[in-house]
PDB file of C-alpha atoms in Angstrom:
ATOM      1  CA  UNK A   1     -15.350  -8.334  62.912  1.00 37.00           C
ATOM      2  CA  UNK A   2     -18.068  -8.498  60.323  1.00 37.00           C
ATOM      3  CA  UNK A   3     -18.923  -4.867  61.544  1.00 39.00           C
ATOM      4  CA  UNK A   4     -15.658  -3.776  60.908  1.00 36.00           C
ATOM      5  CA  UNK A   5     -15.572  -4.826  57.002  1.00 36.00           C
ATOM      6  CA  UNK A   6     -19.306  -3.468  56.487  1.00 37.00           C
ATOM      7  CA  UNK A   7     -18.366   0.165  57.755  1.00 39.00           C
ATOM      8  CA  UNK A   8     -14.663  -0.150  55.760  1.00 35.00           C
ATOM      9  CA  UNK A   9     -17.087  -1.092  52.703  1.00 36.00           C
ATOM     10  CA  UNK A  10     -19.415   1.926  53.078  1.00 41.00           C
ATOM     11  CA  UNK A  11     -16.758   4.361  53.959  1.00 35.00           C
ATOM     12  CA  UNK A  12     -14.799   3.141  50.210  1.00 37.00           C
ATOM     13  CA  UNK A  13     -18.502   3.931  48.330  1.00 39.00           C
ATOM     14  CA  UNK A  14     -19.161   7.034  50.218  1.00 34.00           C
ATOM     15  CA  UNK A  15     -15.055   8.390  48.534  1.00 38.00           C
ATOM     16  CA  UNK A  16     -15.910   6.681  45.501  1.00 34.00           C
ATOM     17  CA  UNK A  17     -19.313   8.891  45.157  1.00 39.00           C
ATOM     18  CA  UNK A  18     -17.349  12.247  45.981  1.00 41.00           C
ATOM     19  CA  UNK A  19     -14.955  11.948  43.180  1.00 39.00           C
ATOM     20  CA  UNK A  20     -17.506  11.339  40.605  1.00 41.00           C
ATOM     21  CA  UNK A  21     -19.197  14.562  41.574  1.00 40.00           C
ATOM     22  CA  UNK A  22     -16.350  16.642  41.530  1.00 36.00           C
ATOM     23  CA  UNK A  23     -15.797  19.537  38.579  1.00 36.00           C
ATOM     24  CA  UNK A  24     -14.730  18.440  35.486  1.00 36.00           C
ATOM     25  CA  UNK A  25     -14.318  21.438  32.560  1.00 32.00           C
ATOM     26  CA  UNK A  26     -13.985  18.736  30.294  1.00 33.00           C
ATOM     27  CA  UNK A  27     -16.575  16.249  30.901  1.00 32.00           C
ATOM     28  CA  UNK A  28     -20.495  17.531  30.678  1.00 34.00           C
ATOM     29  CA  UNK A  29     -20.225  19.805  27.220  1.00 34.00           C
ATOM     30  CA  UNK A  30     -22.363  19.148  24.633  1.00 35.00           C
ATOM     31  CA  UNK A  31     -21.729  17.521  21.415  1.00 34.00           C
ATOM     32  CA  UNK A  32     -18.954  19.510  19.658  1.00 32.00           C
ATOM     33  CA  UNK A  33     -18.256  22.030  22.175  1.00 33.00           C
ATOM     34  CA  UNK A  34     -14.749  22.692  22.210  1.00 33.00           C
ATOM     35  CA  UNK A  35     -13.435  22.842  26.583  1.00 33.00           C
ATOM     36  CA  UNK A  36     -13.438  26.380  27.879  1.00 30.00           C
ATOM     37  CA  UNK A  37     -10.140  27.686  26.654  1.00 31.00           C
ATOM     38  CA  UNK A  38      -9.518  25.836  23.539  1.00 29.00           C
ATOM     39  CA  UNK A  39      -8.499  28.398  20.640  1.00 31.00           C
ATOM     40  CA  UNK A  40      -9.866  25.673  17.935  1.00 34.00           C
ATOM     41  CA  UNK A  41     -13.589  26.442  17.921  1.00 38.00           C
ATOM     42  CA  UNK A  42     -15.000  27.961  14.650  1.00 44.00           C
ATOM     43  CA  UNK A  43     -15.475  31.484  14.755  1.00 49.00           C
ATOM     44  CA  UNK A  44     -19.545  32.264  15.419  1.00 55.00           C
ATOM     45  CA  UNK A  45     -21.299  33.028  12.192  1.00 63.00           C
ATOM     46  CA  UNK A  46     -21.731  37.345  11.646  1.00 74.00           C
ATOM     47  CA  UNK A  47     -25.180  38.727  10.305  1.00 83.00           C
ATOM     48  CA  UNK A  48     -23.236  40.693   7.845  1.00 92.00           C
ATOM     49  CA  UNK A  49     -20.151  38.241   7.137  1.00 95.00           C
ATOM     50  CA  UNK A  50     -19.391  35.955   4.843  1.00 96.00           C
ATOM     51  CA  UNK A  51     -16.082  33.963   6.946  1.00 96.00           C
ATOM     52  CA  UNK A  52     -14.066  30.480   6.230  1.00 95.00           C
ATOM     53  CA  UNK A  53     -11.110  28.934   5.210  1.00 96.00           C
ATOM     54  CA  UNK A  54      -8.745  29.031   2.085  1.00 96.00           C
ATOM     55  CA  UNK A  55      -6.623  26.123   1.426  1.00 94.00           C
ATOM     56  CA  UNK A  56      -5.130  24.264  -1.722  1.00 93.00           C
ATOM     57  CA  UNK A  57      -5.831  21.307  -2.948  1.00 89.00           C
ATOM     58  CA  UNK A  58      -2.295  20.432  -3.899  1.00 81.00           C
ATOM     59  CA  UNK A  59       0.564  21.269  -2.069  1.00 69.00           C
ATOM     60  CA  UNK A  60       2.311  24.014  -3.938  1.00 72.00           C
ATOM     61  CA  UNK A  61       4.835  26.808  -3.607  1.00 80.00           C
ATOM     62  CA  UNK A  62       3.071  29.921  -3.420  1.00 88.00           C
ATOM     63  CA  UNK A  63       4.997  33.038  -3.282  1.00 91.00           C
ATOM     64  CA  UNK A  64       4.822  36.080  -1.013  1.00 92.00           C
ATOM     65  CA  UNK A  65       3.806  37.745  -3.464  1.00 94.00           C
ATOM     66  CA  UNK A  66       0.157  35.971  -4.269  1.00 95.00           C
ATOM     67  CA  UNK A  67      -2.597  37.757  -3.639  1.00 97.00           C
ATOM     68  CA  UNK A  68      -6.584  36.370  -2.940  1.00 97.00           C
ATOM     69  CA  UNK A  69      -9.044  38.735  -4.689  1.00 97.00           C
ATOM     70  CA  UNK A  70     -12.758  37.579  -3.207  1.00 98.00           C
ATOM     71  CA  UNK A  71     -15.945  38.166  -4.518  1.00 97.00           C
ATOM     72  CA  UNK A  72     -19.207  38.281  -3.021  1.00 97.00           C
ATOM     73  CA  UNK A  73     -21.924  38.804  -6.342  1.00 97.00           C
ATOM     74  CA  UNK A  74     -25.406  37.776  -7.429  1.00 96.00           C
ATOM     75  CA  UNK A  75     -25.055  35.766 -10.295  1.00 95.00           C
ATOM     76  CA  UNK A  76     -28.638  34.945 -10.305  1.00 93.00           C
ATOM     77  CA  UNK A  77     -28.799  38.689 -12.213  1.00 90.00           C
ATOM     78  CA  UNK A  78     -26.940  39.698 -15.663  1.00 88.00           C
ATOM     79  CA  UNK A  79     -24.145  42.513 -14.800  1.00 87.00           C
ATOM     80  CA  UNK A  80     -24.992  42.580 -11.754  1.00 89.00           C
ATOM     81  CA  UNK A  81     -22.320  44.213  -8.945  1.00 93.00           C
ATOM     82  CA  UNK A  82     -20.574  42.558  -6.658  1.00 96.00           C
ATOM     83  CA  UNK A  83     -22.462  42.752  -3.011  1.00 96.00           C
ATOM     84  CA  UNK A  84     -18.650  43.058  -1.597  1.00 97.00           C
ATOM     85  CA  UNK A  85     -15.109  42.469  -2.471  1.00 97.00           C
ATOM     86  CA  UNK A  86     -11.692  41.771  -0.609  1.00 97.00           C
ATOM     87  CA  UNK A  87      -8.207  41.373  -1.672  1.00 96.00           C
ATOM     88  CA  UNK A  88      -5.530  39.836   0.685  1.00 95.00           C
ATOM     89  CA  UNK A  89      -2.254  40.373  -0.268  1.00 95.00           C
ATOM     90  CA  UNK A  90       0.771  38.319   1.158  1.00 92.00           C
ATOM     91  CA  UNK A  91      -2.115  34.784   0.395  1.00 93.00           C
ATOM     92  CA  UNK A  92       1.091  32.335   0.884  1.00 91.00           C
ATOM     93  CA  UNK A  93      -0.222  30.498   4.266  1.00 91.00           C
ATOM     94  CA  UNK A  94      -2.780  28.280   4.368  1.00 92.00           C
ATOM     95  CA  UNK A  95      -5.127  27.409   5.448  1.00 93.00           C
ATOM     96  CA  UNK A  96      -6.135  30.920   4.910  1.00 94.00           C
ATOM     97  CA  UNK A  97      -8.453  32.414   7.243  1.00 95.00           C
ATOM     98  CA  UNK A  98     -10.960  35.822   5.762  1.00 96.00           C
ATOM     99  CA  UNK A  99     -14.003  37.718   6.622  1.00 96.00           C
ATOM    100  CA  UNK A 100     -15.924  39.137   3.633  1.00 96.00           C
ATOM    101  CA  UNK A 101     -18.306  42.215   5.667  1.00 96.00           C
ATOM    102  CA  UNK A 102     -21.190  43.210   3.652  1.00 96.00           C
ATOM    103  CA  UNK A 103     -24.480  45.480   3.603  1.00 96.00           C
ATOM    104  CA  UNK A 104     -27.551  43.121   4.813  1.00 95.00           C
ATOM    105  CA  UNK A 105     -29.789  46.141   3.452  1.00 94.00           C
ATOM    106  CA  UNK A 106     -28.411  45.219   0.055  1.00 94.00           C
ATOM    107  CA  UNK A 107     -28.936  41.874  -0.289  1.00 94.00           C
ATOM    108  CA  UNK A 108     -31.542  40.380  -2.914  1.00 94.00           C
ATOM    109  CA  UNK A 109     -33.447  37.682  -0.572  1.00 93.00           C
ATOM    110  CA  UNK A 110     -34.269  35.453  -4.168  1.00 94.00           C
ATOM    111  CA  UNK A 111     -30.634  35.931  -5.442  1.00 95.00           C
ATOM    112  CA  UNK A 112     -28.451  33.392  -5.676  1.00 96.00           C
ATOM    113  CA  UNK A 113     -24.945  34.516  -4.078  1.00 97.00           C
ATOM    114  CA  UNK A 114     -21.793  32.590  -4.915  1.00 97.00           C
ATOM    115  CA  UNK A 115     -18.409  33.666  -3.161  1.00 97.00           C
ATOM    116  CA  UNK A 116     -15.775  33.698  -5.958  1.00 97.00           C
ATOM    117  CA  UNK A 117     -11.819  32.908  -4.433  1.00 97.00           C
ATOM    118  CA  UNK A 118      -9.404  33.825  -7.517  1.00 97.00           C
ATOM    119  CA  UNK A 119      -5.423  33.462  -6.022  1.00 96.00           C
ATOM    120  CA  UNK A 120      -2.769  35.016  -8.657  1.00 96.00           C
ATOM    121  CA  UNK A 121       0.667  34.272  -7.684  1.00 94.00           C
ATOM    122  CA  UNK A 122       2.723  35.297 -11.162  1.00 90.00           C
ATOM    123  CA  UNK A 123       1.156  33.945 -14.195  1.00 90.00           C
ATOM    124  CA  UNK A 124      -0.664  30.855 -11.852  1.00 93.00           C
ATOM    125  CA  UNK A 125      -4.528  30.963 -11.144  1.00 95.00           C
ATOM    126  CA  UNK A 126      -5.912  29.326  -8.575  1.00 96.00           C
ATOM    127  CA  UNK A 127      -9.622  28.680  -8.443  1.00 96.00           C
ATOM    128  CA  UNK A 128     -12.208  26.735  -7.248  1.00 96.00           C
ATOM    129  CA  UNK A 129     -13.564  23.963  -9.433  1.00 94.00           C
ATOM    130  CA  UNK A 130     -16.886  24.519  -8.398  1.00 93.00           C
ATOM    131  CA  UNK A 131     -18.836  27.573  -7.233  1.00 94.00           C
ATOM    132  CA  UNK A 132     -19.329  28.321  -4.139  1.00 96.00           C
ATOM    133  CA  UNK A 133     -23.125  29.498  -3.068  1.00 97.00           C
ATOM    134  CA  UNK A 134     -23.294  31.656   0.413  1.00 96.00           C
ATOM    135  CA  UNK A 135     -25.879  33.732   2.300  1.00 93.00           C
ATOM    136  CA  UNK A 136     -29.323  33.306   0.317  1.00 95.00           C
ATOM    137  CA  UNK A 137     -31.327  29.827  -0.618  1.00 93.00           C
ATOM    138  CA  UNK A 138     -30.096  28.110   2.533  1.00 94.00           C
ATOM    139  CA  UNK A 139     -26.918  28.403   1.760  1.00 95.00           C
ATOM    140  CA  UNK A 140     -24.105  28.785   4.638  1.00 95.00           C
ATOM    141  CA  UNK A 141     -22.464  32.096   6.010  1.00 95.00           C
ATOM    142  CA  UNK A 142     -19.258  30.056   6.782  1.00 96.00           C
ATOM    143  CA  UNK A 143     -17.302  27.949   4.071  1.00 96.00           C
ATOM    144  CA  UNK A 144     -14.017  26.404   2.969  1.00 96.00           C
ATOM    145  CA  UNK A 145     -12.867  27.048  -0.023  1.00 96.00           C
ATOM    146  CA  UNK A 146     -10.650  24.801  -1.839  1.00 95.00           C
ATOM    147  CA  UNK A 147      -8.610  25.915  -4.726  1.00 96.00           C
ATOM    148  CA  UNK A 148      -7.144  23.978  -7.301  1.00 95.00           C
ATOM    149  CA  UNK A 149      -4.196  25.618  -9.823  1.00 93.00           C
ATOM    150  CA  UNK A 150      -4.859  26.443 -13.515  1.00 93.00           C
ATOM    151  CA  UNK A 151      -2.632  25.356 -16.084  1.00 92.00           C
ATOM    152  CA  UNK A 152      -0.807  29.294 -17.194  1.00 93.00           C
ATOM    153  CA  UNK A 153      -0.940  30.560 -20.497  1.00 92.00           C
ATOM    154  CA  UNK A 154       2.225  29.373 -21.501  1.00 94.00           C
ATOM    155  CA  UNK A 155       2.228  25.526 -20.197  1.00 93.00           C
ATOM    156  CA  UNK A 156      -1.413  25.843 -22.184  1.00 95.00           C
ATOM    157  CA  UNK A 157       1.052  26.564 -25.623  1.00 95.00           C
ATOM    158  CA  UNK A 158       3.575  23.595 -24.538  1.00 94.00           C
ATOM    159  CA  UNK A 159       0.840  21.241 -24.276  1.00 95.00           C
ATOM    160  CA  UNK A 160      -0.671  22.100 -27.451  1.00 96.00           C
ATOM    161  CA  UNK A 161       2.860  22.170 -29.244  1.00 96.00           C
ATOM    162  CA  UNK A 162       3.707  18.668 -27.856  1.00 95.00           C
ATOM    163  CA  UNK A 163       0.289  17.256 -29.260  1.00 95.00           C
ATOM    164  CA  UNK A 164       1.355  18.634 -32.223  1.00 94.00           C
ATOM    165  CA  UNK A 165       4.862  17.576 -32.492  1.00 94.00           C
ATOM    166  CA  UNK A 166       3.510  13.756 -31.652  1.00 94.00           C
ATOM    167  CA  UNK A 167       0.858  14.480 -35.387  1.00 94.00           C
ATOM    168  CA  UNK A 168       4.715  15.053 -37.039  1.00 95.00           C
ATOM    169  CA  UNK A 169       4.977  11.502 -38.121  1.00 92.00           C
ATOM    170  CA  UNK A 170       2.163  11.695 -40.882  1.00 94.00           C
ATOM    171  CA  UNK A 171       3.480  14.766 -42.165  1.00 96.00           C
ATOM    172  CA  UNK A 172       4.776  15.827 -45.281  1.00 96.00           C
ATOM    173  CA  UNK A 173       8.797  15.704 -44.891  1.00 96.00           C
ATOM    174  CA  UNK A 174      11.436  17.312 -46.374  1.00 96.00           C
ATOM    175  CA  UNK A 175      15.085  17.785 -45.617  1.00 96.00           C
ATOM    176  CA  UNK A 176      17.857  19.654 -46.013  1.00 96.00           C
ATOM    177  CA  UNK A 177      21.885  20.434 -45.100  1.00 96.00           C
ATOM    178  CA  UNK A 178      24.228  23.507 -45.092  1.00 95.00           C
ATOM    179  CA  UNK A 179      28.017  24.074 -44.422  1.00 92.00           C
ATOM    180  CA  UNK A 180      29.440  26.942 -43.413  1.00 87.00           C
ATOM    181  CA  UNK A 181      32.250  27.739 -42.004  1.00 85.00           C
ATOM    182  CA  UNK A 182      33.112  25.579 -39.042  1.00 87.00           C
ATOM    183  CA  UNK A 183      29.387  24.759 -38.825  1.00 94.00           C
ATOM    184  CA  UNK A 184      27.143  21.867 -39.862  1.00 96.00           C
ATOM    185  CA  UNK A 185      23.377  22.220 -40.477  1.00 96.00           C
ATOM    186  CA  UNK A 186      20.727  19.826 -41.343  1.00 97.00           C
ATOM    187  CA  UNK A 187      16.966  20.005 -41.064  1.00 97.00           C
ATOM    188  CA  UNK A 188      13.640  18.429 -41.584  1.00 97.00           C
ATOM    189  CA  UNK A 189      10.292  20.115 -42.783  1.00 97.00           C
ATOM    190  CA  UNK A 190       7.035  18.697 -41.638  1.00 97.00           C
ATOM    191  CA  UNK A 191       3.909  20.096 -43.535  1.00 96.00           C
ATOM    192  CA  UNK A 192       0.438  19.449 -43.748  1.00 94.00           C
ATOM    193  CA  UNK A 193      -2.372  20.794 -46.030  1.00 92.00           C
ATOM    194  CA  UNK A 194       0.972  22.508 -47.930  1.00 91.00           C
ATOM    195  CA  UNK A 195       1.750  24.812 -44.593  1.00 94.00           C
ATOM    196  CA  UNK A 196       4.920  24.306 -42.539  1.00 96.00           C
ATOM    197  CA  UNK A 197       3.707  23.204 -38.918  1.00 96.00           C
ATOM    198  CA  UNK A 198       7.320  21.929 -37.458  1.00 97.00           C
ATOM    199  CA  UNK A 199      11.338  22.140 -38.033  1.00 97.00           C
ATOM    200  CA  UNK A 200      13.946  19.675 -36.690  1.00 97.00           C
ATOM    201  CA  UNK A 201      16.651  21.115 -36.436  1.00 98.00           C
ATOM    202  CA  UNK A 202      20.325  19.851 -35.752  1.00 97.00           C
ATOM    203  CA  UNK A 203      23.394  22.480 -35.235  1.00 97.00           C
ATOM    204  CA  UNK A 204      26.736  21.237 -34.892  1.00 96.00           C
ATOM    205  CA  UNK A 205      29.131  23.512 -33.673  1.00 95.00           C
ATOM    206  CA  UNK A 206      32.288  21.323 -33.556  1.00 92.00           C
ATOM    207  CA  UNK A 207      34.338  21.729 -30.065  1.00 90.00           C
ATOM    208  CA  UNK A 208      31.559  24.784 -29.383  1.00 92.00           C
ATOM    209  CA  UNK A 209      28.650  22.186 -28.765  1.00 95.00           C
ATOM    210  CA  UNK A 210      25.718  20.962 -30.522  1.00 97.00           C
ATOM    211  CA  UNK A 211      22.438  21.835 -30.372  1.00 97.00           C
ATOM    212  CA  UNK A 212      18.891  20.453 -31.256  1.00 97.00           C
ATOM    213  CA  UNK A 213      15.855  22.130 -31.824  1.00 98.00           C
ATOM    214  CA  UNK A 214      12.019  22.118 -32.205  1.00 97.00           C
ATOM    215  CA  UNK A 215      10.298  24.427 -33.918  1.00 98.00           C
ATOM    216  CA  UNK A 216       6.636  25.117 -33.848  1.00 97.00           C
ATOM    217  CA  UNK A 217       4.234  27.502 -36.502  1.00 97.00           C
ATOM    218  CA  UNK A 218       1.200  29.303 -36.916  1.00 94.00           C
ATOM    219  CA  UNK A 219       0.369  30.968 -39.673  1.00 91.00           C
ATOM    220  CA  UNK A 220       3.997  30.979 -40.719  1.00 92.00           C
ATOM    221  CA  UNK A 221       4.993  32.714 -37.448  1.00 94.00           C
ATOM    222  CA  UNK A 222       7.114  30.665 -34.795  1.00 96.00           C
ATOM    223  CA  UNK A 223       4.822  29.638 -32.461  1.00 97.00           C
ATOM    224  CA  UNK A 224       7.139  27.177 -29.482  1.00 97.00           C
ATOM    225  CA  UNK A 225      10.579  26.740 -29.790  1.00 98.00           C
ATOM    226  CA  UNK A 226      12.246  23.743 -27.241  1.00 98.00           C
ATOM    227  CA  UNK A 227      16.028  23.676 -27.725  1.00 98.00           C
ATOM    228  CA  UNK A 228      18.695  21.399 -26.352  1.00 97.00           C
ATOM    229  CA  UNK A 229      22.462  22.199 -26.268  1.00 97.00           C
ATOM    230  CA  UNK A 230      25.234  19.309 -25.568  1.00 96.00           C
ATOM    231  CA  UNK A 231      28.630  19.465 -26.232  1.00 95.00           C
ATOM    232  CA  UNK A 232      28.194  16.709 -28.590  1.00 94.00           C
ATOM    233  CA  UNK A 233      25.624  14.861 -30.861  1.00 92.00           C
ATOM    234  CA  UNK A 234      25.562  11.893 -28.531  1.00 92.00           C
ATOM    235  CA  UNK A 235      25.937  13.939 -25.129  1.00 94.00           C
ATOM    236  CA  UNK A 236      23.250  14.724 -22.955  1.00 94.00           C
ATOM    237  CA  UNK A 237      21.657  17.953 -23.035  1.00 95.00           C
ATOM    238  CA  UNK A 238      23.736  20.256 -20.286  1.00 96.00           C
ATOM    239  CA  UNK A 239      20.632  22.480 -20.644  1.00 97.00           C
ATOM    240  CA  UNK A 240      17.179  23.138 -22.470  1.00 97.00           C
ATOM    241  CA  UNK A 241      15.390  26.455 -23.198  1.00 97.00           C
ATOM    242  CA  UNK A 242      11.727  26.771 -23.950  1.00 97.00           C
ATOM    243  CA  UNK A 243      10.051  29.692 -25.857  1.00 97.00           C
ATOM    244  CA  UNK A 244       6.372  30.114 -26.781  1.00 97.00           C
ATOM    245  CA  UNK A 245       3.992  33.371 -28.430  1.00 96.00           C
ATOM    246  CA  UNK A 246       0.499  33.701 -28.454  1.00 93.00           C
ATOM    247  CA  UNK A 247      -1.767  34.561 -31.540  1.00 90.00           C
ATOM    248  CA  UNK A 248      -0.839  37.862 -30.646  1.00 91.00           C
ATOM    249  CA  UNK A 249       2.563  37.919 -30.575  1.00 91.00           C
ATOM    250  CA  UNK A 250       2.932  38.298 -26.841  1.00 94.00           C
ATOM    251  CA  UNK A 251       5.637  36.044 -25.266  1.00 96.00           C
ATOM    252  CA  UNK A 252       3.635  33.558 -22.971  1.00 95.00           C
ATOM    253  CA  UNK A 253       6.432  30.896 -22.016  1.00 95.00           C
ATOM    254  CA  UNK A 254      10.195  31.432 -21.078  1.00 95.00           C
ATOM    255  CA  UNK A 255      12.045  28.978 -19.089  1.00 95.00           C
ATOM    256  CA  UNK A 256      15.608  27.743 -18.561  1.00 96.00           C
ATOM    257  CA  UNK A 257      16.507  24.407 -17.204  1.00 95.00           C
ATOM    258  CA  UNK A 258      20.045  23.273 -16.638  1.00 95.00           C
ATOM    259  CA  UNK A 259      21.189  20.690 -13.619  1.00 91.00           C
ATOM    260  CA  UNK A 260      17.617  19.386 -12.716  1.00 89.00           C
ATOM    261  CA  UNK A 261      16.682  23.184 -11.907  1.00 92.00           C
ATOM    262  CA  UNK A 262      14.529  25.387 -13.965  1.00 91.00           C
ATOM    263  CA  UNK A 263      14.462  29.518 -14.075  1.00 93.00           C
ATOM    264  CA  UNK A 264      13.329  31.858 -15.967  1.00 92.00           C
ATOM    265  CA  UNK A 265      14.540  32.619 -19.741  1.00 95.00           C
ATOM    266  CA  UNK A 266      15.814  36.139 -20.160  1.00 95.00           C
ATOM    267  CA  UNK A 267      13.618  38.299 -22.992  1.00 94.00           C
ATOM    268  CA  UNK A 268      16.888  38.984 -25.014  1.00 96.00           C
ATOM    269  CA  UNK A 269      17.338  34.318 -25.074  1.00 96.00           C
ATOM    270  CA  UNK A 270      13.403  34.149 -25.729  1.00 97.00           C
ATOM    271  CA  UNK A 271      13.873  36.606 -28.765  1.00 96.00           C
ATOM    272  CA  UNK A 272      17.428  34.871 -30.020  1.00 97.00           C
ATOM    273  CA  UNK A 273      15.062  31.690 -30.491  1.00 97.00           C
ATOM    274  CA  UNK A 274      12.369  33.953 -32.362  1.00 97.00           C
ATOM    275  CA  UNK A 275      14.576  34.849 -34.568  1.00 97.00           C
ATOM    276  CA  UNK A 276      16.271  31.659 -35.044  1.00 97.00           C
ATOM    277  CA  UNK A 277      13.018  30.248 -35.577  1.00 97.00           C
ATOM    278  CA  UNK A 278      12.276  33.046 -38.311  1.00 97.00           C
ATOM    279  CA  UNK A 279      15.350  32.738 -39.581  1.00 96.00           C
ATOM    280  CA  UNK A 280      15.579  28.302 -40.170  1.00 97.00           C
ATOM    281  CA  UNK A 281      12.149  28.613 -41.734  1.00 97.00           C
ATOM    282  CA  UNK A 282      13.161  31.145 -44.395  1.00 96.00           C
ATOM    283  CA  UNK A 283      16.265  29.160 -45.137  1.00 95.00           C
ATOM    284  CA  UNK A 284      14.172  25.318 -45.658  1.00 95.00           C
ATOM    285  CA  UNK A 285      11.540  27.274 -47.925  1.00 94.00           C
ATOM    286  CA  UNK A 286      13.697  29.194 -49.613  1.00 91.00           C
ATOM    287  CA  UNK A 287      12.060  32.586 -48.062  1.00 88.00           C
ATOM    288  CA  UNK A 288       8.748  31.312 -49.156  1.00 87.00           C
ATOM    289  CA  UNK A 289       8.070  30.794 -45.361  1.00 83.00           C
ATOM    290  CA  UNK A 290       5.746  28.020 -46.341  1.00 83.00           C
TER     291      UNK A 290
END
């Protein structure tokens, strides 16, 4: 009997034994090594390549339409040329994969590369917030770039008009009222250092609405103009309109929001509120425009 158990025992460890030494594509790898098969191993650095990843830091709604312009240049040197370039139109998935080829004969072995990622998607940037240094130095031939969106030229004029309009308070202010014809106007004048920086404005209409706006200048030329229309004094606004002009002129901010959506202002609305803006200043200086 005691045989019996002993060779039951040894036959068990003998089956035991096999199955450890059987083939496992999954077991044995080293360190990192993605299982023969598996589509989510990096790419192998190329000798003339710069390769990685784009992706954003914030989750954002890019439009087919963005492009990725990349830059490979030495910025160790003054006006120096780029080593190699790539644009990638349709950038609107991420993360973004890209291969940058360039000429190892024309690379500067004490130069100091950076990659440079610039995504345009309208009148958004997005860029890095640091630079990113490839290929010479020890640097890497693979990277990720993460890019971060720029405030545009227009939200750039809002923010600077609502500082402004917050300064209002220790102002010089002046006021004044006209009636015409089935229409009632009052407004207030806020100056400093004797030039007009900001209009309040209040139209009403009677049963055609009401409407209240904000006027912004520079140099005695409207600068950002936020209106509100209601159909009454005390309503909420059914919609507000936002207009804003560079130094130069050029219109840098047009938008439209009505029913917790926003779109774009139409150039023919944008100019309306130029011209009303033009056209309350002349009236509260008595076309002194100052």
């Amino acid at each position: 009997m005691r045989r019996l158990v002993w060779s039951l025992m040894s036959v068990a460890a003998l089956a035991l034994a096999g199955c450890g030494n059987s083939s496992d594509s999954s077991q044995g790898a080293a360190p990192g090594t993605a299982p023969s098969g598996s589509t989510g191993a990096a790419a192998p650095a190329k000798a003339n390549a710069i390769t990685g990843q784009v992706t954003l830091r914030d989750a954002a709604q890019v439009s087919p339409a963005a492009k990725l312009q990349l830059t490979l240049i030495d910025v160790s040197t003054q006006d120096a040329q780029p080593l190699a370039t790539k644009s990638v139109d349709s950038a609107n998935t991420f993360p973004l994969s890209f291969e940058l080829e360039f000429n190892p004969a024309d690379v500067n072995p004490a130069g100091l590369y950076v990659l440079k990622a610039d995504l345009v998607d309208g009148d958004r940037h997005y860029t890095p917030p640091l630079q990113t240094q490839v290929l010479t130095k020890g640097a890497p031939m693979q990277v990720n770039i993460q890019l971060v969106g720029e405030q545009t030229a227009g939200e750039k004029e809002l923010a600077a008009f609502t500082a402004v309009q917050k300064q209002i308070g220790g102002m010089k202010i002046s006021s004044g009222t006209k009636l015409d014809d089935k229409v009632s106007r009052g407004w207030q004048v806020f100056r400093e250092a004797g030039e007009v920086k900001f209009i309040r404005e209040q139209v009403d209409y009677g049963d055609k609405g009401f409407t209240s706006t904000d006027y912004a200048y520079k140099d005695g030329k409207p600068w950002v103009v936020v209106q509100q229309k209601k159909s009454s004094k005390d309503a909420k606004p059914t919609s507000t309109e936002r207009a804003a002009w560079a130094q130069d002129g050029t219109l840098v901010l047009k938008t439209a929001e009505a029913g917790g959506k926003t779109s774009p202002l139409s150039d023919d609305d944008a100019g309306s509120l130029q011209k009303q803006a033009q056209s309350i200043l002349s009236l509260a200086t008595n076309g002194k425009g100052k």
